[in-house]
PDB file of N, CA and C in Angstrom:
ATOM      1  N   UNK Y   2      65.067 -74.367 -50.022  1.00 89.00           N
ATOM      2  CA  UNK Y   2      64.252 -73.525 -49.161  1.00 89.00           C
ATOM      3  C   UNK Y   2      62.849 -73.426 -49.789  1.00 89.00           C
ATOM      4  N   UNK Y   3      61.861 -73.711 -49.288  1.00 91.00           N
ATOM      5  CA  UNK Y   3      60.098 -73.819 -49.642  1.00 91.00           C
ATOM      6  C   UNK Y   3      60.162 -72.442 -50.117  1.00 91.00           C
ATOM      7  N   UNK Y   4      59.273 -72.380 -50.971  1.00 95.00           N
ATOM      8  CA  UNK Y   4      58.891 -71.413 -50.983  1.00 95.00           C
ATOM      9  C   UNK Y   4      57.266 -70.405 -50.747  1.00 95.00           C
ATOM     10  N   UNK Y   5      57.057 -69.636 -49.487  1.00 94.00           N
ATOM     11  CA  UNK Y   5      56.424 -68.789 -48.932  1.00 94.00           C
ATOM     12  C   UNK Y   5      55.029 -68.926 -49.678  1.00 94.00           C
ATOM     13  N   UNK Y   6      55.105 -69.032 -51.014  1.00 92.00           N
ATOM     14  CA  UNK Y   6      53.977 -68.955 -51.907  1.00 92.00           C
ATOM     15  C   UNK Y   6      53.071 -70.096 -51.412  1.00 92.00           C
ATOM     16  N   UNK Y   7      54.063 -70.939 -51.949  1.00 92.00           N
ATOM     17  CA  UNK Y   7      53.507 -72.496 -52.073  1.00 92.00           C
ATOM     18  C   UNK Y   7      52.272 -73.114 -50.382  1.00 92.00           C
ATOM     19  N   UNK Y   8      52.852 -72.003 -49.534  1.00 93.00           N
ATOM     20  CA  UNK Y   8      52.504 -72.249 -48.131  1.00 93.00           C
ATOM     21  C   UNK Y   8      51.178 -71.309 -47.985  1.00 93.00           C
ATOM     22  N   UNK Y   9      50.806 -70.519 -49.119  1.00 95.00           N
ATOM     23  CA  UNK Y   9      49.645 -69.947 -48.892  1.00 95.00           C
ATOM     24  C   UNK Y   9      48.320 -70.542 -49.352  1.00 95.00           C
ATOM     25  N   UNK Y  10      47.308 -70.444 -48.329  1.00 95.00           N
ATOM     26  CA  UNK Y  10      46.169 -71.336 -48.472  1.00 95.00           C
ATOM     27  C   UNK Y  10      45.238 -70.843 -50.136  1.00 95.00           C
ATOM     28  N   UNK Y  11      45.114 -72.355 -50.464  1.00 95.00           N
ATOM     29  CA  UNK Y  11      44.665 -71.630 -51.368  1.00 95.00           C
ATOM     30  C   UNK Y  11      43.338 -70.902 -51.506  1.00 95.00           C
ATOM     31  N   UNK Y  12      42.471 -70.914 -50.394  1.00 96.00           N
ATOM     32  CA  UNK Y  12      41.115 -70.385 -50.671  1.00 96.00           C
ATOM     33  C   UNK Y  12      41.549 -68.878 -50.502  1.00 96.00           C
ATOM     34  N   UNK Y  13      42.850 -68.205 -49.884  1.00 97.00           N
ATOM     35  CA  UNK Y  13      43.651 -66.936 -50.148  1.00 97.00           C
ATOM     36  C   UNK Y  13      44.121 -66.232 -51.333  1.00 97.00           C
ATOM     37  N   UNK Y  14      45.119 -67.276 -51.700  1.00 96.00           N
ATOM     38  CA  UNK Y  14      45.077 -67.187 -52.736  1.00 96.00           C
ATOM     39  C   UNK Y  14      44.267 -67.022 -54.361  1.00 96.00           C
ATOM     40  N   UNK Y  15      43.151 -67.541 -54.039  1.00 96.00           N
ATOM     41  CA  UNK Y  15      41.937 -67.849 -55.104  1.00 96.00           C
ATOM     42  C   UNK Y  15      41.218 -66.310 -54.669  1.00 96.00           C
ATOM     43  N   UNK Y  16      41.231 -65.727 -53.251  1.00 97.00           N
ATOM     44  CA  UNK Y  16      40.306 -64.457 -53.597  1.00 97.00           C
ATOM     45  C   UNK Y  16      41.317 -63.359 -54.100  1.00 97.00           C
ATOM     46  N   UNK Y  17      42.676 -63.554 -53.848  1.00 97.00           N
ATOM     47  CA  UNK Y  17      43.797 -62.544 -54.222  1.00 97.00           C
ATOM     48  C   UNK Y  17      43.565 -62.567 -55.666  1.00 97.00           C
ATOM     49  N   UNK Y  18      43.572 -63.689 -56.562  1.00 97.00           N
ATOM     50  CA  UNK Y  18      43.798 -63.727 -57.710  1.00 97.00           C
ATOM     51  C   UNK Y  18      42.176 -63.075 -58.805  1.00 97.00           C
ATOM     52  N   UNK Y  19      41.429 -63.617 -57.782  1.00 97.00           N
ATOM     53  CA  UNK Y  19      40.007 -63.317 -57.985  1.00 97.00           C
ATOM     54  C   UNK Y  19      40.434 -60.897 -58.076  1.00 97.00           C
ATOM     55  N   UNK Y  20      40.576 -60.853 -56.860  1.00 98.00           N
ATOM     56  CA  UNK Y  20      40.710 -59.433 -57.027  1.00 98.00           C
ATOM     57  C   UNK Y  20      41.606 -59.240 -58.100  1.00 98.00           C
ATOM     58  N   UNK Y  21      42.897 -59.568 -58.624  1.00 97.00           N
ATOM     59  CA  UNK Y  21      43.803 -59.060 -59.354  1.00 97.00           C
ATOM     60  C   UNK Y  21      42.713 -58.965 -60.766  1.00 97.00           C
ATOM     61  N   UNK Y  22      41.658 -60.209 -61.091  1.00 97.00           N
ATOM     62  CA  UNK Y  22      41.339 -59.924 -62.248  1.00 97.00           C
ATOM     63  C   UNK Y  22      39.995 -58.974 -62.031  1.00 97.00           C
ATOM     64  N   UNK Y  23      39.684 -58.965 -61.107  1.00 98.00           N
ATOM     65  CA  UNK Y  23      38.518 -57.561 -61.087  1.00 98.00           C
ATOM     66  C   UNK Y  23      39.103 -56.226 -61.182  1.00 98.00           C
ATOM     67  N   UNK Y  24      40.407 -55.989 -60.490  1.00 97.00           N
ATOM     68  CA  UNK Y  24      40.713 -54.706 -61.269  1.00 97.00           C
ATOM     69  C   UNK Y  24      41.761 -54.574 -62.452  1.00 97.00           C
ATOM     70  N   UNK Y  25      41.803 -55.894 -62.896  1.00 97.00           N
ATOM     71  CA  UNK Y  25      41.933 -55.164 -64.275  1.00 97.00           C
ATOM     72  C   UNK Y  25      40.908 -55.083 -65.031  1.00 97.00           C
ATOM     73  N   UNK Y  26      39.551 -56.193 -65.163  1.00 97.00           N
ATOM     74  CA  UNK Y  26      38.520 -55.603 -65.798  1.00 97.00           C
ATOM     75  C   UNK Y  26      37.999 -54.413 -65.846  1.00 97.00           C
ATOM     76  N   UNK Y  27      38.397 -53.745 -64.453  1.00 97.00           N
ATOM     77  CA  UNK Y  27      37.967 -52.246 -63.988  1.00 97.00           C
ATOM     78  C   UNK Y  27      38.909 -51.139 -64.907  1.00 97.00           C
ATOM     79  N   UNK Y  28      40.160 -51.697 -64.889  1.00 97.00           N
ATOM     80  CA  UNK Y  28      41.288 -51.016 -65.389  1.00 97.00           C
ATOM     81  C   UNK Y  28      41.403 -50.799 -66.998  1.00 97.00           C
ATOM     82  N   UNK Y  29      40.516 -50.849 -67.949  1.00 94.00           N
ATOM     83  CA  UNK Y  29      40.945 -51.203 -69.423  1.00 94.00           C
ATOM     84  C   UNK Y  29      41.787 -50.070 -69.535  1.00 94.00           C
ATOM     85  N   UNK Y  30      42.077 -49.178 -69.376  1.00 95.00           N
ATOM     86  CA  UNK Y  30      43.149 -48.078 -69.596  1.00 95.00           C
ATOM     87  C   UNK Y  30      44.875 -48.972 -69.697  1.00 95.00           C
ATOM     88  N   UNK Y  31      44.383 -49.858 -68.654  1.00 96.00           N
ATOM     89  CA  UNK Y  31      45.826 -51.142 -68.803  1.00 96.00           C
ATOM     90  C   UNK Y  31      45.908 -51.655 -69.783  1.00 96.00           C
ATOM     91  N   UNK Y  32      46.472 -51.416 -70.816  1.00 96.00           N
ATOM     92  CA  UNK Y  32      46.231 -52.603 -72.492  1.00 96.00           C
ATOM     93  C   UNK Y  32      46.797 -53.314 -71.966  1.00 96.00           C
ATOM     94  N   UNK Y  33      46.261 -54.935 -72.373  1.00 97.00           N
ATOM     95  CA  UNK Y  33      47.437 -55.527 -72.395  1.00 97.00           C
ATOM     96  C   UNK Y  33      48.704 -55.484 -73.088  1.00 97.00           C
ATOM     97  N   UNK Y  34      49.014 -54.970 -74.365  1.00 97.00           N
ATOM     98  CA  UNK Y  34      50.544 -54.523 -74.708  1.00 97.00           C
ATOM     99  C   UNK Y  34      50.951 -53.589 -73.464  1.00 97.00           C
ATOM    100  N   UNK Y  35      50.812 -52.664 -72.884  1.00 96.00           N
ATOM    101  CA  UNK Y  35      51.363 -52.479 -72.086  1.00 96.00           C
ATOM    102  C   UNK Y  35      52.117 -52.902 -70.906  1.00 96.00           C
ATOM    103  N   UNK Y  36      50.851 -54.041 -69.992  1.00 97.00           N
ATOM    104  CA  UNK Y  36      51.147 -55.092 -69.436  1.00 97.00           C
ATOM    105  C   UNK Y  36      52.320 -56.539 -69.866  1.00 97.00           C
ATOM    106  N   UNK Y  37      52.336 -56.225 -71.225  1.00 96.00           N
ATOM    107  CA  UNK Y  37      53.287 -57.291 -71.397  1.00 96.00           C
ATOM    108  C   UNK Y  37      54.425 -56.926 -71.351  1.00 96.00           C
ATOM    109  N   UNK Y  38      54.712 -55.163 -71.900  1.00 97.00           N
ATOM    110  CA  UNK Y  38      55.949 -54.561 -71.904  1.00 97.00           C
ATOM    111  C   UNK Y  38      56.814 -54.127 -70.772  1.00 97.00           C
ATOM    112  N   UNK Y  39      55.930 -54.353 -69.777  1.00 96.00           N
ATOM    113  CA  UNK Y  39      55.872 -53.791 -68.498  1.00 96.00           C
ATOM    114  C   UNK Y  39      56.181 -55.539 -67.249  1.00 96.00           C
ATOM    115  N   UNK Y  40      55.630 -56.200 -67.020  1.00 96.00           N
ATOM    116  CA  UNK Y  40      55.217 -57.681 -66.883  1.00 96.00           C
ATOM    117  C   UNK Y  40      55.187 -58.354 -67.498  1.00 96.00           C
ATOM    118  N   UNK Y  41      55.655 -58.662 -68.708  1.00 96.00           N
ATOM    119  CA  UNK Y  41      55.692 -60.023 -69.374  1.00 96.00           C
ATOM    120  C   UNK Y  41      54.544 -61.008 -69.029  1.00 96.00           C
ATOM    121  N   UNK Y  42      53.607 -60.582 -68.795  1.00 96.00           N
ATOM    122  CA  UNK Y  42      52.032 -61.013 -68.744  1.00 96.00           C
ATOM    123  C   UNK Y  42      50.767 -59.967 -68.775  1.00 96.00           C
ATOM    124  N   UNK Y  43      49.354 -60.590 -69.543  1.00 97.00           N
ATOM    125  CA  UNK Y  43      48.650 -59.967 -69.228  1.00 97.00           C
ATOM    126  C   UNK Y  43      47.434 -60.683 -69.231  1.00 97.00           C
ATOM    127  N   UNK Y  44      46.292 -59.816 -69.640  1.00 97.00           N
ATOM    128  CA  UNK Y  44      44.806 -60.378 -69.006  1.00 97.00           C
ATOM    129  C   UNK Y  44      44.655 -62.151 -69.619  1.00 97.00           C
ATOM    130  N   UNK Y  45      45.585 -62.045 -71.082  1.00 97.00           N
ATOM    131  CA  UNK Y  45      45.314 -63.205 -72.163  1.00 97.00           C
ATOM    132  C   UNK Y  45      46.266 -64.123 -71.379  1.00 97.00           C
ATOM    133  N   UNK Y  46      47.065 -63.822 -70.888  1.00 97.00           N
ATOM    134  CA  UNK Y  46      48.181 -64.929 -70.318  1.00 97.00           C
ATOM    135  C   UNK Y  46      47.427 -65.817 -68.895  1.00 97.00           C
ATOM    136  N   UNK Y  47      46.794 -64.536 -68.210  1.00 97.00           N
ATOM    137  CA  UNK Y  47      46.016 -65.562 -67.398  1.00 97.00           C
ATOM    138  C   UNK Y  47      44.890 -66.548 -67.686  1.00 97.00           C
ATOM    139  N   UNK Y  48      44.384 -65.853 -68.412  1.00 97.00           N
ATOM    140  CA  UNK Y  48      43.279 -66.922 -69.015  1.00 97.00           C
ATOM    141  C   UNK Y  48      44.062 -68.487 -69.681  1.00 97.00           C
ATOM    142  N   UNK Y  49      45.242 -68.427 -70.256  1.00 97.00           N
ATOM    143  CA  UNK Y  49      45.889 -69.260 -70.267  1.00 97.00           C
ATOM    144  C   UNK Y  49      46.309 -69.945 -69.127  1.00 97.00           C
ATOM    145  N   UNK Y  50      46.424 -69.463 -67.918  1.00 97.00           N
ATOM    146  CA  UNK Y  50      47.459 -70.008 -66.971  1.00 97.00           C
ATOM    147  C   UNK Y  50      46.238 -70.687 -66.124  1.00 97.00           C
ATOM    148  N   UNK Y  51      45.201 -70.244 -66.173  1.00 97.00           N
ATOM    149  CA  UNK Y  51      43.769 -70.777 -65.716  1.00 97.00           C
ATOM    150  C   UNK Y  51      43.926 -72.401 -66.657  1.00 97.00           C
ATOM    151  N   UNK Y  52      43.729 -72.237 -67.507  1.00 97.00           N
ATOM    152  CA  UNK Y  52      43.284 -73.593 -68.424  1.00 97.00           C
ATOM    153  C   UNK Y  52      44.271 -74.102 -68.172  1.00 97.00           C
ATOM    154  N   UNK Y  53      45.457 -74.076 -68.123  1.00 97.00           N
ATOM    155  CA  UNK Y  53      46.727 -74.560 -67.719  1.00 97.00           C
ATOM    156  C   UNK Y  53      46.689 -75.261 -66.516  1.00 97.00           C
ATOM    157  N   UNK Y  54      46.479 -74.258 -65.667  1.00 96.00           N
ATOM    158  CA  UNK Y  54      45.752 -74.550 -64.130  1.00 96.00           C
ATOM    159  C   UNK Y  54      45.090 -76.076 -64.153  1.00 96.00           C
ATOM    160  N   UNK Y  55      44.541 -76.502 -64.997  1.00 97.00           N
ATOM    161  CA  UNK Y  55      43.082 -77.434 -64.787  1.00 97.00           C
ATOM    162  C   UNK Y  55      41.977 -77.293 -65.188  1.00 97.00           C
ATOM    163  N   UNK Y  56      41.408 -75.773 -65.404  1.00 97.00           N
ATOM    164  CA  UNK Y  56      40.254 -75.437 -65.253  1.00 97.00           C
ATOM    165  C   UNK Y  56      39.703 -75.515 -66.583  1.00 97.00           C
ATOM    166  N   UNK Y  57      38.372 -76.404 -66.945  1.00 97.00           N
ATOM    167  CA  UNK Y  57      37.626 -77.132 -67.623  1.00 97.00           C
ATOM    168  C   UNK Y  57      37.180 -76.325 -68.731  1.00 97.00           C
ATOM    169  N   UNK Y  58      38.131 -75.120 -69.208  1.00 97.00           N
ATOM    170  CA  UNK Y  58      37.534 -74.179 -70.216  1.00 97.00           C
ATOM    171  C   UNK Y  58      38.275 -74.547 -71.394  1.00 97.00           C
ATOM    172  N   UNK Y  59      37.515 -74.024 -72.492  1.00 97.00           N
ATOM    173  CA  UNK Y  59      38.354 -73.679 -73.672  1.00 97.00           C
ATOM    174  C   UNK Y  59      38.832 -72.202 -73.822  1.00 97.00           C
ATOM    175  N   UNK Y  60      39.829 -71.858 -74.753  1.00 96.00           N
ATOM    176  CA  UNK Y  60      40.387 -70.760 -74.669  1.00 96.00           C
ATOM    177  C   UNK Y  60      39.662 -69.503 -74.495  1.00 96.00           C
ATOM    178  N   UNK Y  61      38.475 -69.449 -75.560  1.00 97.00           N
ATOM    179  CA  UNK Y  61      37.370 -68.240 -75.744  1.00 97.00           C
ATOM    180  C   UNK Y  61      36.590 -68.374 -74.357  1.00 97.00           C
ATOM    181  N   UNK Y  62      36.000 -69.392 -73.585  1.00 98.00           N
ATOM    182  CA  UNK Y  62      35.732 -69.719 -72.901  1.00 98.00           C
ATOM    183  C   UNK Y  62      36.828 -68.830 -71.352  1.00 98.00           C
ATOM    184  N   UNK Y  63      37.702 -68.950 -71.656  1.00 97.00           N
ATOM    185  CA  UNK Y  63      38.915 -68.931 -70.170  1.00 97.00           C
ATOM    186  C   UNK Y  63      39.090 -67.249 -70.248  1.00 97.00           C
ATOM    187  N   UNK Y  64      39.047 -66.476 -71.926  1.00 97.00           N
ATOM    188  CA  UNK Y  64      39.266 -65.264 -71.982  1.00 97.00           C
ATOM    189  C   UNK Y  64      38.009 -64.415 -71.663  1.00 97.00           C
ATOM    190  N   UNK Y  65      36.800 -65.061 -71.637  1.00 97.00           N
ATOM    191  CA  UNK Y  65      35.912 -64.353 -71.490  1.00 97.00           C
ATOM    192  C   UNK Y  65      35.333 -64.415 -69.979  1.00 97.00           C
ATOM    193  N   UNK Y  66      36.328 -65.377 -69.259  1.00 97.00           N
ATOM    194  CA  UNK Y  66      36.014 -65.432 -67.714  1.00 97.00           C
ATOM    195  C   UNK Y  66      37.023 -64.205 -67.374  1.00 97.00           C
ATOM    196  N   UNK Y  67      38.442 -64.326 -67.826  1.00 97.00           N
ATOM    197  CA  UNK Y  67      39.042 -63.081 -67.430  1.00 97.00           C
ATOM    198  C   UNK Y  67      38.561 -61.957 -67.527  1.00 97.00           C
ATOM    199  N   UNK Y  68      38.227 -61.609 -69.021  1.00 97.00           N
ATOM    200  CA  UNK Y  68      37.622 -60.414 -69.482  1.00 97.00           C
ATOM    201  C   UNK Y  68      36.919 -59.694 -69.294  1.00 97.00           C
ATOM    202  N   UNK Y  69      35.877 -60.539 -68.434  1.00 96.00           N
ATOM    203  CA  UNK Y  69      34.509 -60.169 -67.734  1.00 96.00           C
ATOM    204  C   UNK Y  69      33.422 -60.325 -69.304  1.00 96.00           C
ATOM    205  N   UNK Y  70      33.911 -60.303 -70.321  1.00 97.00           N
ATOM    206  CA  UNK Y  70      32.613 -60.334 -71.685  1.00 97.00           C
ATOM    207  C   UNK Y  70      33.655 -61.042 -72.768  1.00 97.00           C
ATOM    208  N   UNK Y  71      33.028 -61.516 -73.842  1.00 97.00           N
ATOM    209  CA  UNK Y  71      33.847 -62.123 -74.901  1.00 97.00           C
ATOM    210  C   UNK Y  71      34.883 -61.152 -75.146  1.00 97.00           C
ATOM    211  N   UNK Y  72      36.105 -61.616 -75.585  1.00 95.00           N
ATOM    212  CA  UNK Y  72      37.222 -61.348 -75.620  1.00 95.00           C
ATOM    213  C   UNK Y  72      37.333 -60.276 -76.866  1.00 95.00           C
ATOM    214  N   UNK Y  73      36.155 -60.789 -78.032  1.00 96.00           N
ATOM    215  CA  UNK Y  73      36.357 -59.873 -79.158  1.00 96.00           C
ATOM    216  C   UNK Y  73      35.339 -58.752 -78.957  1.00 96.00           C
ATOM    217  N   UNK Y  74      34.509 -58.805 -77.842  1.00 97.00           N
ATOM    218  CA  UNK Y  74      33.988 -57.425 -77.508  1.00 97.00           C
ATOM    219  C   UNK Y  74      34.752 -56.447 -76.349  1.00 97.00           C
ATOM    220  N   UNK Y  75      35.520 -57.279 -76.053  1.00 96.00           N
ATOM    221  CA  UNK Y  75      36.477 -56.419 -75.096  1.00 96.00           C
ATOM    222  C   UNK Y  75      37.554 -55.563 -75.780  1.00 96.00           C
ATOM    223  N   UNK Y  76      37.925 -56.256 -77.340  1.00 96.00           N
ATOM    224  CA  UNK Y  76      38.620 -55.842 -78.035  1.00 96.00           C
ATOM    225  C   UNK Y  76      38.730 -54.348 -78.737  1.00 96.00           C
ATOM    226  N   UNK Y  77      36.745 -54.725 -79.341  1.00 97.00           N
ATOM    227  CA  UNK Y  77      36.264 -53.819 -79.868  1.00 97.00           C
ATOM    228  C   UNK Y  77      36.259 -52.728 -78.801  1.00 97.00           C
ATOM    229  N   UNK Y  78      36.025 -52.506 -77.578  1.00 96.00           N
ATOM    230  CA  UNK Y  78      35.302 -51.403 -76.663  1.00 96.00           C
ATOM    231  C   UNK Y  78      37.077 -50.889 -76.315  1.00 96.00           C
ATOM    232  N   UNK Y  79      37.704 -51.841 -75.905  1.00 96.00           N
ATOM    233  CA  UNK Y  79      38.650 -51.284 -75.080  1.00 96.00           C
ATOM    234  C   UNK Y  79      40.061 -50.912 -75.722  1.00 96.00           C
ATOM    235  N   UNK Y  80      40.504 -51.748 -76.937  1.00 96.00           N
ATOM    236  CA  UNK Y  80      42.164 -52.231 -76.807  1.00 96.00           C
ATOM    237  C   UNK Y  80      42.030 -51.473 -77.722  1.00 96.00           C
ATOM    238  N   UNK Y  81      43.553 -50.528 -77.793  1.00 95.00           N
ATOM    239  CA  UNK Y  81      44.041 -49.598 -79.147  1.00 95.00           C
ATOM    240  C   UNK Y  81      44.963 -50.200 -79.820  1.00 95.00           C
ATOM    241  N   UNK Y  82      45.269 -49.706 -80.849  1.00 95.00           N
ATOM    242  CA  UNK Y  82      46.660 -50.216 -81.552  1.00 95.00           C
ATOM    243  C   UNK Y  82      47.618 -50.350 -80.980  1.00 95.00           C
ATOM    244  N   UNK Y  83      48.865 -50.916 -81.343  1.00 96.00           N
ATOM    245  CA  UNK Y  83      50.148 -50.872 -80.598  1.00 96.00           C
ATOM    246  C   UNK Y  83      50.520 -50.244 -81.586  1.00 96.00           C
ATOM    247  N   UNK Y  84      51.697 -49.433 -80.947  1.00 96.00           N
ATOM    248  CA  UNK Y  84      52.543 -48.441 -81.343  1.00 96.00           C
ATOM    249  C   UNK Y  84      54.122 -49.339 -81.774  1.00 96.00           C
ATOM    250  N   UNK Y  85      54.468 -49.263 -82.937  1.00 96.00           N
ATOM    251  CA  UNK Y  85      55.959 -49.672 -82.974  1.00 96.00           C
ATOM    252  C   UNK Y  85      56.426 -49.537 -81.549  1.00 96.00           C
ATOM    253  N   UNK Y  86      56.986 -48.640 -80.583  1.00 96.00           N
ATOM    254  CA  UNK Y  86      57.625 -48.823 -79.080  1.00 96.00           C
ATOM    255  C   UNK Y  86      56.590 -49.678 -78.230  1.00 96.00           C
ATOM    256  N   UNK Y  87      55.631 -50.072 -78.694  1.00 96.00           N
ATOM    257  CA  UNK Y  87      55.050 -51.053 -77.103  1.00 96.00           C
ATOM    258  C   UNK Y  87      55.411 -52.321 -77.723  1.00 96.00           C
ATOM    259  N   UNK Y  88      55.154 -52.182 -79.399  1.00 96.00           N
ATOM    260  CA  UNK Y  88      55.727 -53.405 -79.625  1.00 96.00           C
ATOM    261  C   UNK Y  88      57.059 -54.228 -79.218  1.00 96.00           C
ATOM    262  N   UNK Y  89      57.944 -53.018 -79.564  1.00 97.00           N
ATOM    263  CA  UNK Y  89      59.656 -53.235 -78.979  1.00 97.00           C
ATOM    264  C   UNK Y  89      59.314 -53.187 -77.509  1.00 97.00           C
ATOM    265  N   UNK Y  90      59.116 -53.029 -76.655  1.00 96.00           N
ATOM    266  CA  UNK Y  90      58.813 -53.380 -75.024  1.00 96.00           C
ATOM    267  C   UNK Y  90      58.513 -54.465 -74.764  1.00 96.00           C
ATOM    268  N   UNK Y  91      57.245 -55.000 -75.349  1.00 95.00           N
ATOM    269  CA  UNK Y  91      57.098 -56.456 -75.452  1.00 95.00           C
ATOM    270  C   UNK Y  91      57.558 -57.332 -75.513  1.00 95.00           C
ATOM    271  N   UNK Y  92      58.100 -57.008 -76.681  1.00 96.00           N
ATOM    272  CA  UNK Y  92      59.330 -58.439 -77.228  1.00 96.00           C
ATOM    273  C   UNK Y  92      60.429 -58.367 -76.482  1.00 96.00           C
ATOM    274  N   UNK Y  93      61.018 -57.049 -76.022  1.00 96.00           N
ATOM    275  CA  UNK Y  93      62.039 -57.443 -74.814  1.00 96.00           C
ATOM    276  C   UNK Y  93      61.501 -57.918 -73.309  1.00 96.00           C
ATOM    277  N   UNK Y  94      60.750 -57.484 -72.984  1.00 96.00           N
ATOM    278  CA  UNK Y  94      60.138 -57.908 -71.729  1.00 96.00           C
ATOM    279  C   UNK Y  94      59.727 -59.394 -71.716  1.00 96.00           C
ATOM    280  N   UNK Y  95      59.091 -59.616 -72.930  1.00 94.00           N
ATOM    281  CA  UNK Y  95      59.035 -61.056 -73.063  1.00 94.00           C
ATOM    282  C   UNK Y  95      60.144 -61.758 -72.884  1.00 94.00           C
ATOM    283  N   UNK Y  96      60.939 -61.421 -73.342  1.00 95.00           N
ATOM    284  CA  UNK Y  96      62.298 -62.161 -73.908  1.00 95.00           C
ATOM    285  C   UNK Y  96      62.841 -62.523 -72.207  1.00 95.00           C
ATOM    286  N   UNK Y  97      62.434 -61.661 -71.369  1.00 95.00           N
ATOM    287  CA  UNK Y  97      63.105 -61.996 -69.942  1.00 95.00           C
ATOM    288  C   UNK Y  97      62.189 -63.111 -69.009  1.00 95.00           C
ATOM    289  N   UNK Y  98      60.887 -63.739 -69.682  1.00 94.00           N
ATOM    290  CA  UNK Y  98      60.530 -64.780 -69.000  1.00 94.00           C
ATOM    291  C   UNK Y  98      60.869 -65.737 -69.026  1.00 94.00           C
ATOM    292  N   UNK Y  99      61.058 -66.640 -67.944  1.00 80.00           N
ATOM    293  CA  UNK Y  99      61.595 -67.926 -67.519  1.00 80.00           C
ATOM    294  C   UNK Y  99      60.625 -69.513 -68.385  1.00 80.00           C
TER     295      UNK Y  99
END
């Protein structure tokens, strides 16, 4: 059975995905440890799945298109420590991707 996805155009798709990463740039309250503990992905995974994709970047390059600014100033402004429990969230949530 096809699947529904695969049948969506992609210039749809490309503004859906386009919005998903504008509000998380909007969103930094979202860590990504959270997002991973939660989704087993986050802002860093797409930037991967971009270059993966095809797209003609290098890594610092792919994170700082997600990020909206270099990745290690996004770091500095936005991301907190992980807590021993987001850590354990993670690694199980991870553990359930395909």
């Amino acid at each position: 059975m096809p699947d529904p996805l695969d049948e969506l155009d992609d210039a749809h798709a490309a503004a859906a995905f386009r919005r998903l990463v504008r509000h998380l740039r909007h969103r930094h309250d979202a860590q990504n440890i959270d997002l991973m503990g939660l989704a087993g992905f986050c802002r860093n995974c797409l930037s991967d799945w971009i270059v993966e994709a095809g797209a003609p970047l290098g890594k610092a390059q792919a994170r700082e298109t997600i990020h909206g600014m270099p990745a290690d100033e996004w770091k500095a402004k936005f991301q907190t420590e992980a807590t021993p429990e987001q850590l354990e969230r993670m690694a199980a949530s991870v553990a359930k991707n395909g």
